Short mmCIF file of C-alpha atoms and ligand atoms in Angstrom, two decimals:
data_model
loop_
_atom_site.label_atom_id
_atom_site.label_comp_id
_atom_site.label_asym_id
_atom_site.label_seq_id
_atom_site.Cartn_x
_atom_site.Cartn_y
_atom_site.Cartn_z
CA MET A 1 -2.14 26.68 -9.98
CA ASN A 2 -0.85 26.42 -6.76
CA GLU A 3 1.79 27.87 -5.89
CA LEU A 4 2.91 25.67 -2.59
CA HIS A 5 3.69 22.85 -4.34
CA GLN A 6 6.26 21.70 -7.85
CA LEU A 7 6.19 18.60 -9.46
CA GLN A 8 10.70 17.35 -9.45
CA CYS A 9 11.59 14.81 -11.42
CA THR A 10 13.48 12.52 -9.62
CA GLY A 11 16.12 11.39 -12.27
CA CYS A 12 17.69 14.89 -13.71
CA ARG A 13 15.72 16.82 -10.96
CA ARG A 14 14.67 19.42 -13.54
CA LEU A 15 11.42 21.20 -11.98
CA ILE A 16 7.78 21.42 -13.65
CA ALA A 17 4.43 23.67 -13.09
CA PRO A 18 2.41 21.01 -11.39
CA GLU A 19 -0.19 21.73 -14.54
CA LYS A 20 2.20 20.55 -17.36
CA LEU A 21 2.05 17.27 -16.11
CA LEU A 22 0.42 14.82 -18.27
CA GLY A 23 0.16 11.96 -20.07
CA ASP A 24 2.03 9.42 -18.52
CA PHE A 25 4.08 10.64 -15.85
CA ARG A 26 6.84 9.93 -17.07
CA CYS A 27 9.89 12.54 -17.65
CA GLU A 28 10.24 14.11 -21.57
CA GLN A 29 14.57 13.94 -20.84
CA CYS A 30 15.17 11.21 -18.66
CA GLY A 31 12.12 8.94 -18.81
CA GLU A 32 12.21 8.69 -14.93
CA LEU A 33 9.24 9.56 -12.59
CA PHE A 34 7.99 13.27 -10.69
CA GLU A 35 7.24 14.11 -7.28
CA VAL A 36 5.77 16.51 -5.35
CA VAL A 37 8.19 19.00 -3.56
CA TYR A 38 7.19 21.98 -1.64
CA PRO A 39 9.71 24.87 -2.24
CA GLY A 40 9.07 26.42 1.01
CA TRP A 41 9.87 23.72 3.02
CA GLY A 42 13.52 24.38 2.56
CA GLY A 43 13.67 28.25 3.38
CA PRO A 44 13.32 30.12 6.55
CA GLN A 45 11.87 29.33 9.63
CA GLN A 46 8.60 31.79 8.76
CA THR A 47 7.85 29.91 5.11
CA ARG A 48 8.07 26.05 6.80
CA PRO A 49 5.35 25.10 9.04
CA ASN A 50 5.88 24.92 12.68
CA ALA A 51 5.80 21.09 14.37
CA SER A 52 4.44 22.00 17.68
CA ALA A 53 1.87 23.60 15.62
CA LEU A 54 0.67 21.44 13.28
CA ARG A 55 0.94 18.32 16.13
CA TRP A 56 -1.39 20.58 18.04
CA LEU A 57 -4.07 21.64 15.12
CA TRP A 58 -4.28 17.62 13.53
CA LYS A 59 -5.07 16.70 17.43
CA GLU A 60 -7.58 19.32 17.80
CA ARG A 61 -9.15 18.52 13.95
CA ARG A 62 -9.87 14.91 15.91
CA SER A 63 -12.84 16.04 17.38
CA SER A 64 -13.96 18.40 14.45
CA LEU A 65 -17.28 17.61 11.94
CA GLU A 66 -15.80 19.02 8.57
CA ALA A 67 -15.38 16.11 5.89
CA GLY A 68 -11.89 17.43 6.00
CA ASP A 69 -10.61 16.95 9.03
CA ALA A 70 -12.35 13.76 9.62
CA SER A 71 -10.54 12.14 6.77
CA GLY A 72 -6.95 10.74 7.40
CA VAL A 73 -5.81 12.49 4.99
CA TRP A 74 -6.75 15.31 5.00
CA ARG A 75 -6.70 15.69 8.32
CA PHE A 76 -2.96 16.59 7.50
CA ARG A 77 -3.32 18.55 4.82
CA GLU A 78 -0.40 20.74 5.37
CA ALA A 79 1.78 17.99 4.66
CA LEU A 80 0.17 18.08 1.30
CA PRO A 81 -0.32 21.19 0.23
CA VAL A 82 -1.13 20.28 -3.38
CA LEU A 83 -5.09 21.86 -3.78
CA GLU A 84 -6.30 25.28 -5.08
CA SER A 85 -9.22 24.66 -2.38
CA ASP A 86 -10.43 22.62 0.19
CA ALA A 87 -14.07 22.37 -1.84
CA SER A 88 -11.91 20.45 -4.25
CA ILE A 89 -11.75 17.90 -1.84
CA VAL A 90 -13.45 14.30 -2.50
CA SER A 91 -13.05 11.67 0.25
CA LEU A 92 -14.89 8.60 1.95
CA ARG A 93 -13.59 9.03 5.00
CA GLU A 94 -9.86 7.34 4.73
CA GLY A 95 -7.36 6.60 6.32
CA ASN A 96 -7.97 6.62 10.16
CA THR A 97 -6.85 3.12 10.49
CA PRO A 98 -6.24 0.98 13.76
CA LEU A 99 -2.22 0.35 14.65
CA TYR A 100 -3.10 -3.47 16.04
CA ASP A 101 -1.23 -5.20 18.41
CA LEU A 102 0.01 -8.76 17.63
CA PRO A 103 0.74 -10.56 20.60
CA HIS A 104 0.61 -13.95 19.24
CA SER A 105 2.57 -13.30 16.67
CA ALA A 106 4.90 -11.29 18.83
CA GLU A 107 5.18 -14.19 21.00
CA ARG A 108 6.29 -17.31 18.90
CA LEU A 109 8.50 -14.86 17.23
CA ARG A 110 10.27 -13.72 20.27
CA VAL A 111 9.80 -9.88 20.12
CA THR A 112 8.87 -7.45 22.10
CA ARG A 113 6.74 -5.19 20.76
CA LEU A 114 4.92 -6.21 16.51
CA GLN A 115 2.03 -4.58 16.05
CA ALA A 116 -0.11 -3.67 11.89
CA LYS A 117 -1.28 -0.99 10.55
CA HIS A 118 -4.02 -2.07 9.49
CA GLN A 119 -4.82 0.02 5.44
CA GLY A 120 -7.26 -2.37 5.02
CA MET A 121 -9.76 -0.67 7.11
CA ASN A 122 -10.09 1.92 4.46
CA PRO A 123 -12.97 2.69 3.02
CA THR A 124 -12.59 0.14 -0.16
CA GLY A 125 -10.76 -2.02 2.11
CA SER A 126 -7.13 -0.95 0.25
CA PHE A 127 -4.49 1.21 0.93
CA LYS A 128 -5.46 2.66 -1.65
CA ASP A 129 -7.78 5.50 -0.48
CA THR A 130 -5.71 7.38 1.05
CA GLY A 131 -3.85 7.63 -2.56
CA MET A 132 -6.76 8.08 -4.55
CA THR A 133 -8.78 10.76 -2.30
CA ALA A 134 -5.81 13.45 -3.00
CA ALA A 135 -5.30 12.19 -6.80
CA ILE A 136 -8.96 12.64 -7.50
CA SER A 137 -8.94 15.47 -5.76
CA VAL A 138 -6.59 16.73 -8.06
CA ALA A 139 -8.37 15.32 -10.83
CA ARG A 140 -11.15 17.07 -10.26
CA ASP A 141 -9.72 20.45 -9.32
CA ARG A 142 -8.31 20.06 -13.29
CA GLY A 143 -11.44 18.96 -14.89
CA ALA A 144 -10.76 15.64 -15.53
CA ALA A 145 -13.64 14.31 -17.41
CA TRP A 146 -11.82 10.47 -17.47
CA VAL A 147 -9.68 8.78 -15.19
CA ALA A 148 -7.99 6.03 -15.55
CA CYS A 149 -5.82 2.90 -14.28
CA ALA A 150 -4.61 -0.53 -14.77
CA SER A 151 -4.60 -2.75 -12.03
CA THR A 152 -4.65 -6.21 -10.03
CA GLY A 153 -7.56 -5.21 -8.58
CA ASN A 154 -7.26 -2.40 -5.01
CA THR A 155 -6.55 0.64 -7.37
CA SER A 156 -9.09 -0.47 -9.40
CA ALA A 157 -11.73 -0.65 -6.74
CA SER A 158 -10.60 2.44 -5.43
CA MET A 159 -10.47 4.55 -8.51
CA ALA A 160 -13.88 3.48 -9.08
CA ALA A 161 -15.41 4.86 -5.81
CA TYR A 162 -13.77 7.92 -5.51
CA ALA A 163 -14.25 8.70 -9.77
CA ALA A 164 -17.73 7.70 -8.61
CA ARG A 165 -18.04 10.05 -5.85
CA ALA A 166 -16.49 13.21 -7.65
CA GLY A 167 -18.47 11.70 -10.94
CA ILE A 168 -15.63 11.16 -13.06
CA ARG A 169 -16.13 8.16 -15.48
CA SER A 170 -13.46 5.72 -15.13
CA LEU A 171 -11.85 3.00 -17.26
CA VAL A 172 -10.27 -0.10 -15.45
CA LEU A 173 -8.09 -2.21 -17.21
CA LEU A 174 -7.39 -5.45 -15.30
CA PRO A 175 -5.26 -9.11 -16.08
CA GLU A 176 -8.66 -11.46 -17.41
CA GLY A 177 -8.76 -14.04 -14.64
CA LYS A 178 -6.09 -12.55 -12.47
CA ILE A 179 -7.61 -10.49 -10.16
CA ALA A 180 -9.81 -11.65 -7.24
CA TRP A 181 -13.37 -11.56 -7.82
CA GLY A 182 -13.97 -8.80 -4.82
CA LYS A 183 -11.87 -6.58 -6.45
CA LEU A 184 -13.63 -7.06 -9.68
CA SER A 185 -17.03 -6.67 -8.06
CA GLN A 186 -16.26 -3.51 -6.53
CA SER A 187 -15.33 -2.23 -9.35
CA LEU A 188 -18.60 -3.21 -11.17
CA ASP A 189 -20.42 -1.91 -8.24
CA TYR A 190 -18.88 1.45 -8.66
CA GLY A 191 -19.62 1.83 -12.10
CA ALA A 192 -16.51 2.14 -13.80
CA LEU A 193 -16.35 1.28 -17.70
CA THR A 194 -14.10 -2.72 -16.62
CA LEU A 195 -11.93 -3.86 -19.57
CA GLN A 196 -10.67 -7.52 -18.57
CA LEU A 197 -7.50 -7.70 -20.94
CA ARG A 198 -6.01 -11.77 -21.90
CA THR A 199 -2.23 -10.05 -20.37
CA ASP A 200 -1.29 -9.45 -16.82
CA PHE A 201 -0.43 -6.76 -15.46
CA ASP A 202 2.25 -5.70 -16.80
CA GLY A 203 0.61 -5.84 -19.80
CA CYS A 204 -2.44 -3.88 -19.18
CA ILE A 205 0.03 -0.78 -17.98
CA GLN A 206 1.39 -1.35 -21.20
CA VAL A 207 -1.85 -0.59 -23.36
CA LEU A 208 -2.66 2.18 -20.66
CA THR A 209 0.49 4.10 -21.48
CA GLU A 210 -0.70 4.26 -24.67
CA VAL A 211 -4.68 4.98 -24.30
CA VAL A 212 -3.35 8.33 -21.75
CA ARG A 213 -1.18 9.37 -25.04
CA ARG A 214 -3.88 9.13 -27.36
CA ALA A 215 -6.76 10.53 -25.40
CA PRO A 216 -7.78 12.78 -22.55
CA VAL A 217 -7.49 10.78 -19.63
CA TYR A 218 -6.13 10.98 -15.94
CA LEU A 219 -3.65 8.62 -15.10
CA LEU A 220 -4.51 6.87 -11.54
CA ASN A 221 -1.81 4.75 -11.37
CA SER A 222 0.59 5.45 -8.72
CA VAL A 223 2.90 7.36 -11.16
CA ASN A 224 0.61 9.94 -10.04
CA PRO A 225 2.85 11.17 -7.81
CA TYR A 226 -0.35 13.01 -5.88
CA ARG A 227 -1.19 8.98 -5.28
CA VAL A 228 2.20 9.12 -3.59
CA GLU A 229 1.26 12.41 -1.53
CA GLY A 230 -2.08 10.80 -0.01
CA GLN A 231 0.07 7.13 0.52
CA LYS A 232 2.18 9.07 2.40
CA THR A 233 -0.16 10.35 5.24
CA ALA A 234 -0.42 6.95 6.75
CA ALA A 235 3.02 7.02 7.95
CA ILE A 236 1.97 10.17 10.26
CA GLU A 237 -0.86 8.89 10.92
CA LEU A 238 1.29 5.49 12.22
CA THR A 239 3.78 7.83 14.40
CA GLU A 240 0.87 10.16 16.22
CA GLN A 241 -0.56 6.84 17.41
CA LEU A 242 3.00 5.80 18.38
CA GLY A 243 3.44 9.44 20.07
CA TRP A 244 5.49 10.40 17.66
CA ARG A 245 8.37 7.66 18.08
CA PRO A 246 8.18 6.00 14.66
CA PRO A 247 9.11 2.25 15.11
CA ASP A 248 12.49 0.93 14.73
CA HIS A 249 11.32 -1.07 11.82
CA LEU A 250 8.51 -1.11 9.40
CA ILE A 251 7.79 -3.99 7.06
CA VAL A 252 5.82 -3.35 3.91
CA PRO A 253 4.79 -5.55 0.57
CA GLY A 254 6.36 -5.16 -2.38
CA GLY A 255 4.33 -4.63 -5.77
CA ASN A 256 4.64 -1.98 -8.12
CA LEU A 257 6.66 -0.60 -5.41
CA ALA A 258 4.63 3.02 -4.53
CA ASN A 259 3.75 2.28 -1.40
CA SER A 260 6.77 2.50 0.16
CA SER A 261 8.39 5.02 -1.95
CA ALA A 262 5.42 6.70 -0.11
CA LEU A 263 5.87 6.01 3.24
CA GLY A 264 9.94 6.92 3.11
CA LYS A 265 9.16 10.27 1.45
CA GLY A 266 6.47 10.75 4.19
CA PHE A 267 8.87 9.62 6.90
CA LEU A 268 11.65 11.51 5.62
CA GLU A 269 9.24 14.68 5.80
CA MET A 270 8.60 14.40 8.90
CA LYS A 271 11.95 14.01 9.68
CA GLU A 272 13.15 17.26 7.63
CA LEU A 273 9.95 19.48 9.34
CA GLY A 274 11.07 18.14 13.23
CA LEU A 275 7.99 16.11 13.62
CA THR A 276 9.84 13.86 14.63
CA SER A 277 14.22 13.08 15.06
CA ARG A 278 14.97 10.19 13.15
CA VAL A 279 13.11 7.26 10.66
CA PRO A 280 12.13 4.06 10.88
CA ARG A 281 14.05 1.71 8.64
CA ILE A 282 11.64 0.62 5.85
CA SER A 283 11.85 -3.23 4.47
CA VAL A 284 10.30 -5.03 1.01
CA VAL A 285 8.93 -7.74 0.89
CA GLN A 286 8.17 -9.52 -1.86
CA ALA A 287 6.30 -13.45 -2.79
CA GLN A 288 9.23 -15.16 -4.34
CA GLY A 289 7.76 -15.39 -7.94
CA ALA A 290 7.26 -12.10 -8.01
CA ASN A 291 10.68 -10.25 -6.81
CA PRO A 292 12.15 -8.34 -9.67
CA LEU A 293 13.23 -5.88 -6.34
CA VAL A 294 14.98 -8.36 -4.72
CA ARG A 295 16.54 -9.34 -7.65
CA SER A 296 17.45 -6.05 -8.25
CA MET A 297 19.48 -5.50 -4.95
CA ARG A 298 20.93 -8.52 -4.71
CA GLU A 299 22.26 -8.67 -8.40
CA PHE A 300 22.54 -5.58 -9.07
CA GLY A 301 22.94 -3.75 -6.19
CA GLY A 302 19.78 -1.34 -6.40
CA GLU A 303 21.00 0.14 -10.20
CA ARG A 304 19.12 -1.39 -12.29
CA LEU A 305 16.39 -3.81 -12.49
CA GLU A 306 15.20 -6.48 -15.27
CA PRO A 307 11.50 -7.40 -15.67
CA ILE A 308 10.39 -10.83 -14.98
CA ARG A 309 7.22 -12.85 -15.55
CA ALA A 310 5.59 -12.76 -12.15
CA ASP A 311 4.01 -14.82 -10.97
CA THR A 312 2.06 -15.45 -7.11
CA ARG A 313 -1.44 -16.39 -5.95
CA ALA A 314 -1.18 -12.97 -4.02
CA SER A 315 -2.21 -11.82 -6.49
CA ALA A 316 -2.38 -7.75 -5.63
CA ILE A 317 2.02 -7.99 -5.99
CA ARG A 318 1.95 -10.16 -9.00
CA ILE A 319 3.71 -7.40 -10.45
CA GLY A 320 7.12 -7.99 -12.65
CA ASN A 321 7.98 -4.66 -14.02
CA PRO A 322 7.31 -2.24 -10.98
CA ALA A 323 7.23 1.07 -12.44
CA SER A 324 7.99 2.96 -8.83
CA TRP A 325 11.89 0.62 -8.14
CA ARG A 326 13.78 3.69 -8.61
CA LYS A 327 12.01 5.82 -5.59
CA ALA A 328 12.07 2.28 -3.64
CA VAL A 329 15.63 1.73 -3.48
CA ARG A 330 16.01 5.56 -2.39
CA VAL A 331 14.08 4.72 0.48
CA ILE A 332 15.20 1.34 1.34
CA GLN A 333 18.95 2.99 1.18
CA ALA A 334 18.14 6.03 3.20
CA THR A 335 15.96 4.48 5.82
CA GLY A 336 19.27 1.00 5.85
CA GLY A 337 15.98 -1.42 5.09
CA CYS A 338 16.43 -4.32 3.40
CA VAL A 339 14.73 -6.41 1.05
CA ALA A 340 13.13 -9.95 1.34
CA GLU A 341 11.54 -12.87 -0.64
CA VAL A 342 8.68 -15.45 0.84
CA SER A 343 7.27 -18.56 -0.91
CA GLU A 344 3.84 -18.81 -1.47
CA ALA A 345 3.72 -21.21 2.08
CA GLU A 346 4.76 -18.79 4.01
CA ILE A 347 2.70 -15.99 2.92
CA ALA A 348 -0.44 -18.83 3.34
CA LEU A 349 0.61 -19.34 6.74
CA ALA A 350 1.20 -15.91 7.92
CA LYS A 351 -1.68 -14.71 6.81
CA ALA A 352 -3.79 -17.59 8.60
CA GLU A 353 -1.55 -16.47 12.13
CA ILE A 354 -2.93 -12.97 11.26
CA GLY A 355 -6.15 -14.09 11.01
CA GLN A 356 -6.05 -16.30 14.38
CA GLU A 357 -5.10 -12.51 15.43
CA GLY A 358 -8.81 -11.75 14.81
CA ILE A 359 -7.51 -10.03 12.39
CA GLY A 360 -7.31 -10.62 9.00
CA CYS A 361 -5.28 -9.57 5.42
CA GLU A 362 -5.45 -10.27 2.34
CA PRO A 363 -2.67 -12.28 0.85
CA ALA A 364 -0.62 -10.01 -0.84
CA SER A 365 -0.37 -7.96 3.32
CA ALA A 366 0.49 -11.55 4.98
CA VAL A 367 4.12 -10.93 2.81
CA THR A 368 5.07 -8.70 5.90
CA LEU A 369 4.32 -11.30 8.72
CA ALA A 370 6.30 -13.67 7.06
CA GLY A 371 8.92 -11.62 5.75
CA ALA A 372 9.57 -9.95 9.46
CA LYS A 373 10.28 -13.86 10.03
CA LYS A 374 12.99 -13.96 7.77
CA LEU A 375 15.00 -10.79 8.47
CA LEU A 376 14.60 -12.34 12.56
CA ALA A 377 16.10 -15.58 11.43
CA GLU A 378 18.68 -13.81 9.53
CA GLY A 379 19.13 -10.85 12.48
CA ARG A 380 18.17 -8.22 10.43
CA ILE A 381 15.71 -7.24 12.97
CA ALA A 382 17.05 -7.58 16.24
CA PRO A 383 14.01 -9.28 19.18
CA GLU A 384 14.06 -5.70 21.42
CA GLU A 385 13.31 -3.28 18.27
CA SER A 386 9.86 -2.50 17.51
CA VAL A 387 8.02 -3.69 13.89
CA VAL A 388 4.92 -2.67 12.65
CA LEU A 389 3.81 -4.65 9.82
CA LEU A 390 2.13 -2.41 7.34
CA LEU A 391 -0.94 -4.55 6.33
CA THR A 392 -2.00 -3.32 3.06
CA GLY A 393 -5.67 -5.30 2.11
CA HIS A 394 -9.08 -6.53 3.93
CA THR A 395 -9.40 -10.46 4.49
CA LEU A 396 -12.22 -10.20 2.75
CA LYS A 397 -10.77 -9.01 -0.36
CA ASP A 398 -10.16 -12.49 -1.32
CA ALA A 399 -12.55 -14.87 0.38
CA ASN A 400 -11.56 -17.71 -1.98
CA TYR A 401 -7.88 -17.99 -1.02
CA THR A 402 -8.75 -18.44 2.48
CA ILE A 403 -11.38 -20.87 2.19
CA ASP A 404 -9.18 -22.85 -0.85
CA TYR A 405 -6.08 -22.71 2.38
CA HIS A 406 -8.24 -24.08 4.62
CA LEU A 407 -10.04 -26.72 2.43
CA GLY A 408 -5.87 -27.70 2.09
CA GLU A 409 -6.58 -26.67 -1.51
CA LEU A 410 -4.33 -23.82 -1.80
CA LEU A 411 -0.96 -25.22 -1.83
CA THR A 412 0.73 -28.50 -3.44
CA ALA A 413 2.02 -30.67 -1.45
CA GLY A 414 6.15 -29.87 -2.18
CA GLU A 415 5.07 -26.45 -1.32
CA VAL A 416 3.55 -26.83 2.05
CA GLU A 417 6.53 -29.32 3.03
CA PRO A 418 9.10 -27.11 4.41
CA LEU A 419 5.92 -26.12 6.49
CA ARG A 420 3.74 -29.19 6.75
CA ALA A 421 3.21 -28.86 10.59
CA ASP A 422 2.58 -25.28 10.44
CA VAL A 423 0.05 -24.94 8.48
CA GLN A 424 -1.97 -28.24 9.03
CA ALA A 425 -1.92 -26.36 12.69
CA THR A 426 -3.41 -23.57 11.12
CA ARG A 427 -6.57 -24.58 9.33
CA ARG A 428 -9.65 -24.61 10.06
CA PRO A 429 -11.67 -26.28 7.11
CA PRO A 430 -16.13 -26.05 7.41
CA VAL A 431 -16.90 -29.65 9.21
CA GLU A 432 -20.26 -30.62 8.13
CA VAL A 433 -22.42 -32.37 10.56
CA ALA A 434 -25.99 -33.31 10.88
CA SER A 435 -28.68 -30.88 11.98
CA SER A 436 -28.75 -31.81 15.32
CA ALA A 437 -27.56 -30.47 18.92
CA ASP A 438 -25.72 -33.76 19.24
CA ALA A 439 -23.80 -33.66 16.01
CA VAL A 440 -22.80 -30.51 17.14
CA LEU A 441 -21.81 -31.44 20.69
CA ARG A 442 -19.55 -34.23 19.46
CA ALA A 443 -18.40 -31.36 16.70
CA MET A 444 -17.25 -29.60 19.57
CA GLU A 445 -15.53 -32.21 21.67
CA ARG A 446 -13.54 -33.63 18.35
CA THR A 447 -12.12 -30.38 18.44
CA SER A 448 -8.79 -29.92 20.03
CA PRO A 449 -8.30 -26.55 22.36
N1 F0G B 1 -0.98 -4.73 -1.11
C1 F0G B 1 -1.89 -4.73 -1.65
C2 F0G B 1 -3.24 -5.73 -1.43
C3 F0G B 1 -2.07 -4.25 -3.02
O1 F0G B 1 -2.47 -4.27 -4.05
C4 F0G B 1 -0.78 -3.99 -3.42
C5 F0G B 1 -0.82 -3.46 -5.01
C6 F0G B 1 0.49 -4.01 -3.31
C7 F0G B 1 0.13 -4.63 -1.81
C8 F0G B 1 1.74 -3.47 -3.31
O2 F0G B 1 1.69 -1.92 -3.32
O3 F0G B 1 2.21 -1.99 -5.44
O4 F0G B 1 2.57 0.32 -4.00
O5 F0G B 1 4.46 -1.54 -4.06
N2 F0G B 1 -2.11 -3.32 -5.87
C9 F0G B 1 -2.12 -2.81 -6.86
C10 F0G B 1 -3.24 -2.38 -7.66
C11 F0G B 1 -0.67 -2.96 -7.57
O6 F0G B 1 -3.22 -1.96 -8.84
O7 F0G B 1 -4.14 -2.53 -6.69
P1 F0G B 1 2.82 -1.47 -4.32
#
């Protein structure tokens, strides 16, 4: 097997050979998660990739026609040397996502620079694709016949697509009735065996943990350290888009807490390799009803996490027992970030505001803008700082949520009350009119500018 990388337990720090890690991916000795490490990077200059050469190489590849180069993950493959050969790459041209200015929100929030890195513009409509290309490529390398995940909908959509491309069978466990239709339809479309369990996401994880112990199935939840390796490339791509100057602050939604960990790993490694001279502060935002990390930081300083029964309409992040919470705490502490929680109305309003920028995102992504407002109001972000919101999913993932918001059927009166004026100003319900030009023109006149 490839000697460029090893796996290290994030708890007891022991190192193991990559092919030894199977099952539910937890350390047999201490129960913690593993991460990929690259022994050569800490060594003498000769074994460490050269930062300016990498910057040049990665830029050159932007004009290459090779499949691996066209991928916004594998273009940076020196930062994730986990494959024996590039021939194992399973790619759908993931990554290469836009970094948008958010001028209206920046003006409203009175910040100098507010941007959104839209990972929802990936092939299956979420950030999961960047991790999935890496983990499925490794699964194929190892000859996996089955791959599996439990999901709130996006991981399953992504896994089903990449497994189909790789010719591997895929098993999806979903909490019945608790994921958005668009995501369920994707998993069916890409041919996964899709099982709906009468439980929540955390219950699905429990069942799957037992399944992977009893059957030769390769687990593709984000406890899989190769998922994290793929997802960290968003940090590299973002920094490249900013001329190798990271933003001051990056705001990320928090669910199972792998993405915040992955981005943190990406930024910390870039600094280690000399690609950048500093890291952004990474802050994690959760929905109020699904806030185990916020509670852990508030009540236990991040030392302990008590699982909760999670509830939020942002179904992607309805998670009460996040697997990667320790990794996320370390990233928040190492980068000087913080946590915030936002209400259902704050999420819905922020989502509408991102829509009005002509961009849109799914509800779970909108917690970032709602969180940015909070952190600014609390003085934890200064107005002159550059802020990037990490948008994780495409607006079409959960069209029902959007329609219900505009029809005024999403939120209860009590939930809307504190934000009534703002919510009303952003609602654009569809209007039924007679089939005539007169009716259309009258409707236009009635519309406020
Ligand atoms: N945003 C979206 C759109 C998601 O789908 C998820 C997670 C998150 C944010 C949170 O990311 O878990 O790394 O903290 N969705 C998972 C899934 C759990 O199964 O699709 P995280």
